[in-house]
XYZ file of C-alpha atoms in Angstrom:
315
model
C -99.028 79.718 106.693
C -95.788 80.819 108.293
C -93.957 77.857 106.740
C -95.192 78.835 103.279
C -93.974 82.409 103.800
C -90.568 81.275 105.016
C -90.066 78.380 102.619
C -91.546 79.725 99.364
C -92.349 83.413 99.199
C -89.291 84.972 100.860
C -86.709 82.922 98.849
C -88.625 83.788 95.665
C -88.424 87.513 96.432
C -84.724 87.250 97.258
C -83.973 85.449 93.972
C -85.857 88.155 92.092
C -83.792 90.892 93.782
C -80.542 89.088 92.927
C -81.578 88.926 89.245
C -82.401 92.641 89.221
C -79.088 93.613 90.793
C -77.165 91.584 88.209
C -78.279 93.922 85.389
C -75.500 96.545 84.886
C -76.415 100.181 85.470
C -76.487 102.502 82.473
C -77.324 99.738 80.013
C -80.350 101.642 78.709
C -80.791 105.272 77.723
C -83.975 107.243 77.061
C -83.934 109.515 74.005
C -84.658 113.087 75.198
C -86.582 113.789 71.989
C -88.873 110.795 71.308
C -88.405 109.104 74.733
C -87.597 105.748 73.135
C -85.634 103.452 75.452
C -82.388 102.585 73.661
C -79.775 99.888 74.279
C -76.627 101.879 75.083
C -74.099 99.724 73.125
C -76.284 100.086 70.009
C -76.655 103.819 70.661
C -72.882 104.209 70.844
C -72.523 102.351 67.530
C -74.857 104.914 65.957
C -72.633 107.749 67.326
C -75.246 108.771 69.910
C -77.891 109.428 67.260
C -81.330 108.032 68.103
C -82.215 105.327 65.532
C -85.926 106.045 66.049
C -86.117 109.821 65.530
C -82.536 110.722 64.420
C -82.101 113.086 67.375
C -78.406 114.003 67.716
C -77.525 113.674 71.395
C -74.606 115.554 72.893
C -71.286 113.744 73.087
C -68.052 114.623 74.856
C -65.309 116.549 73.070
C -62.789 113.725 73.333
C -65.290 111.136 72.113
C -66.193 113.376 69.176
C -62.569 113.678 68.084
C -62.001 109.960 68.603
C -64.845 109.052 66.226
C -63.912 111.780 63.717
C -60.150 111.319 63.350
C -58.370 108.233 62.040
C -57.141 105.884 64.758
C -53.446 106.233 63.954
C -51.270 109.291 64.447
C -53.350 111.366 66.851
C -51.462 113.885 68.963
C -53.088 116.199 71.500
C -52.268 119.915 71.411
C -51.948 122.073 74.530
C -52.897 119.289 76.941
C -50.614 120.746 79.619
C -52.504 124.068 79.836
C -54.651 124.570 82.944
C -56.988 127.441 83.919
C -55.885 129.925 86.593
C -58.184 131.985 88.833
C -56.303 135.270 88.371
C -59.230 137.426 89.509
C -60.095 135.331 92.588
C -63.626 135.416 91.200
C -66.563 134.403 93.334
C -70.322 134.378 92.721
C -72.408 131.799 94.581
C -69.245 129.637 94.486
C -65.548 130.274 94.117
C -64.342 129.978 90.516
C -61.606 127.555 91.556
C -64.274 125.308 93.130
C -66.308 125.381 89.910
C -63.181 124.446 87.964
C -62.416 121.547 90.296
C -65.985 120.231 90.020
C -65.970 120.503 86.203
C -62.582 118.791 85.942
C -63.763 115.956 88.173
C -67.022 115.552 86.229
C -65.525 115.579 82.719
C -61.957 114.360 83.203
C -60.773 117.389 81.184
C -58.676 120.360 82.343
C -60.776 122.848 80.370
C -63.547 123.162 77.807
C -61.601 122.565 74.561
C -59.724 119.489 73.335
C -57.412 119.911 70.321
C -55.627 117.216 68.305
C -53.655 116.831 65.116
C -54.172 113.693 63.072
C -55.639 112.512 59.791
C -59.113 112.279 58.286
C -59.202 109.287 55.930
C -55.513 109.912 55.272
C -55.711 113.723 54.960
C -53.591 115.604 57.534
C -55.815 117.898 59.619
C -56.007 119.650 62.977
C -59.316 119.332 64.842
C -60.656 120.725 68.093
C -63.924 120.256 69.959
C -65.682 122.066 72.791
C -66.653 120.123 75.908
C -70.116 121.477 76.777
C -70.205 119.598 80.086
C -67.255 121.722 81.263
C -68.959 124.897 82.513
C -71.226 125.015 79.468
C -68.298 124.906 77.047
C -67.484 128.491 78.015
C -64.440 130.124 76.436
C -61.701 131.319 78.777
C -57.957 131.854 78.465
C -57.089 128.156 78.138
C -59.748 127.538 75.479
C -58.493 130.507 73.466
C -54.843 129.494 73.811
C -55.512 125.874 72.812
C -57.453 127.046 69.766
C -54.616 129.378 68.738
C -52.045 126.613 69.198
C -54.195 124.287 67.083
C -54.381 126.938 64.339
C -50.608 127.464 64.525
C -50.048 123.725 64.041
C -52.336 123.874 60.992
C -50.261 126.785 59.656
C -47.027 124.906 60.283
C -48.294 121.665 58.702
C -50.134 123.506 55.867
C -53.342 121.623 56.600
C -57.001 122.331 57.367
C -58.408 123.302 60.767
C -61.781 121.959 61.897
C -63.608 123.060 65.045
C -66.698 121.458 66.609
C -68.391 124.188 68.642
C -70.748 123.572 71.575
C -70.698 126.523 73.935
C -72.723 128.983 75.955
C -70.234 131.761 75.174
C -67.456 133.618 76.981
C -66.637 132.545 80.545
C -67.904 135.290 82.850
C -65.592 134.202 85.697
C -62.607 135.381 83.621
C -64.191 138.733 82.710
C -62.168 140.720 80.124
C -59.639 137.901 79.803
C -62.384 135.707 78.320
C -63.635 138.471 76.010
C -60.084 138.896 74.685
C -60.246 135.336 73.373
C -62.805 136.457 70.775
C -60.224 138.804 69.235
C -57.382 136.328 69.737
C -59.128 133.456 67.943
C -60.420 135.733 65.171
C -56.897 137.046 64.546
C -55.375 133.587 64.114
C -58.208 132.618 61.747
C -57.357 135.689 59.652
C -53.809 134.298 59.344
C -55.201 130.960 58.152
C -57.256 132.773 55.526
C -54.231 134.759 54.348
C -52.340 131.486 53.882
C -55.231 129.939 51.916
C -55.830 127.162 54.455
C -59.431 126.051 55.033
C -61.139 126.525 58.378
C -64.268 124.384 58.714
C -66.661 125.290 61.516
C -69.043 122.539 62.640
C -71.859 123.821 64.865
C -73.349 121.344 67.320
C -76.075 121.810 69.906
C -75.847 124.487 71.348
C -73.670 127.403 70.152
C -74.276 130.817 71.724
C -72.681 134.012 72.978
C -69.054 134.963 72.405
C -68.207 131.720 70.620
C -70.952 132.186 68.011
C -69.922 135.850 67.697
C -66.329 134.922 66.894
C -64.697 131.685 65.746
C -67.856 129.612 65.201
C -69.155 131.887 62.434
C -65.804 132.554 60.735
C -65.547 129.272 58.868
C -64.816 129.158 55.145
C -67.459 126.453 55.315
C -70.016 126.491 58.144
C -71.714 123.167 58.802
C -74.281 122.275 61.460
C -75.694 119.077 62.872
C -79.470 118.592 62.466
C -81.685 120.644 64.815
C -78.759 122.285 66.634
C -79.569 125.517 68.503
C -77.382 128.343 67.188
C -77.492 132.048 68.014
C -76.091 134.871 70.107
C -78.773 135.490 72.730
C -81.233 132.736 73.595
C -84.772 132.695 72.152
C -86.418 133.523 75.490
C -84.232 136.625 75.903
C -85.084 137.750 72.360
C -88.823 137.188 72.888
C -88.761 139.244 76.085
C -86.848 142.025 74.310
C -88.902 142.325 71.105
C -92.177 141.299 72.820
C -93.134 139.124 69.867
C -93.620 135.419 69.305
C -90.657 133.972 67.420
C -91.130 131.822 64.282
C -91.333 128.041 64.577
C -87.871 126.482 64.676
C -86.168 129.842 65.278
C -82.384 129.414 65.837
C -82.444 125.751 64.789
C -79.862 124.798 62.168
C -82.606 124.209 59.566
C -83.871 127.784 60.104
C -80.340 129.182 59.717
C -79.742 127.163 56.537
C -82.994 128.441 55.038
C -81.942 132.038 55.791
C -78.377 131.675 54.493
C -76.518 131.868 57.828
C -74.860 128.456 57.397
C -73.758 126.467 54.351
C -75.044 122.961 54.985
C -76.425 120.478 57.502
C -74.672 117.116 57.709
C -75.762 114.209 59.932
C -73.063 112.983 62.297
C -72.481 109.660 60.541
C -71.810 111.420 57.211
C -69.263 113.976 58.432
C -66.102 111.926 57.901
C -66.634 110.926 54.255
C -68.179 114.188 53.110
C -65.686 116.487 54.807
C -62.699 114.478 53.588
C -63.872 114.930 49.987
C -64.531 118.652 50.401
C -61.182 119.296 52.111
C -59.282 117.437 49.400
C -60.996 119.523 46.726
C -60.413 122.812 48.553
C -56.690 122.110 48.912
C -56.181 120.542 45.494
C -55.233 117.180 46.990
C -56.042 113.716 45.606
C -59.524 112.557 46.533
C -59.215 110.168 49.498
C -60.218 106.573 48.888
C -63.154 105.877 51.170
C -63.598 102.532 52.899
C -66.741 100.754 51.668
C -68.474 101.390 55.002
C -67.948 105.154 54.616
C -68.517 105.403 50.869
C -72.166 104.474 51.460
C -72.594 107.515 53.704
C -71.304 110.093 51.198
C -74.107 111.614 49.158
C -73.683 111.707 45.356
C -73.596 115.528 45.262
C -70.580 115.572 47.552
C -68.619 113.244 45.284
C -68.708 115.648 42.347
C -65.761 118.044 41.904
C -66.319 121.589 43.171
C -66.629 124.223 40.460
C -65.773 127.916 40.603
C -69.468 128.616 41.144
C -70.002 126.345 44.139
C -66.670 126.106 45.932
C -66.284 127.726 49.347
C -64.023 130.816 49.383
C -60.661 130.320 51.098
C -58.961 133.663 50.534
C -59.927 137.071 49.279
């Protein structure tokens, strides 16, 4: 019996363990919505959208800009800016320790990444919130990067696009963070005066000071499917009004139905559809879409905008 254990069973178990350890970690990902187990390389090809239930998973700010902008000619804006703990703020942790942990986790210096580049040949400036960096909260660096991005758009006479994903103003920066609401709103007013489009794309989730300022000031406000969008969260509202909220409350579909946003566009359709709309808004030639992208653009988006349906750019 002992010979059988030593000669057969133990080597078999060891071979099995070797096979298991040879499978790379992170090769599979479970969809948080339908719980389907997905092959990560295929999931990345579908832009982190579940092929089973079409759930739009969160993606990093840098990855979002990389898949949205053309490959050539990208240039980051305000990359040198870093947050400073002016107030020496401390709650359960020191603010500087929270910053260090967030920077190590995300590889970013703060919660907004801004770049200038092109969208199917159209010059644009785009920025995206990094929700994994302290909940995408808006502090001094986020506000300054956004303003610099808007100033580049003013200088280049091109559109500004912002992908929002934020819990709101950063409490660790107190009034400094609240000032960013006014600061970003003021620079967007300058864009409007110059007749340059600002497109706000709302992704899951958008709350607090960001939704109360720049996120809802777009000439065109777009959302991804089923994104949570609001000021206070649904649980806070329920506790305040002491009533059950409607089904789907604060989801992008609910906001579209009630006129708070202009349209919902799936992630894989954003590039072709936005390029057409931006060209029409600025009176530029319609960009020629690659065959792979032309399939994604819906017929309605390919028709010229009329006076009745075009988004307002200036008063």
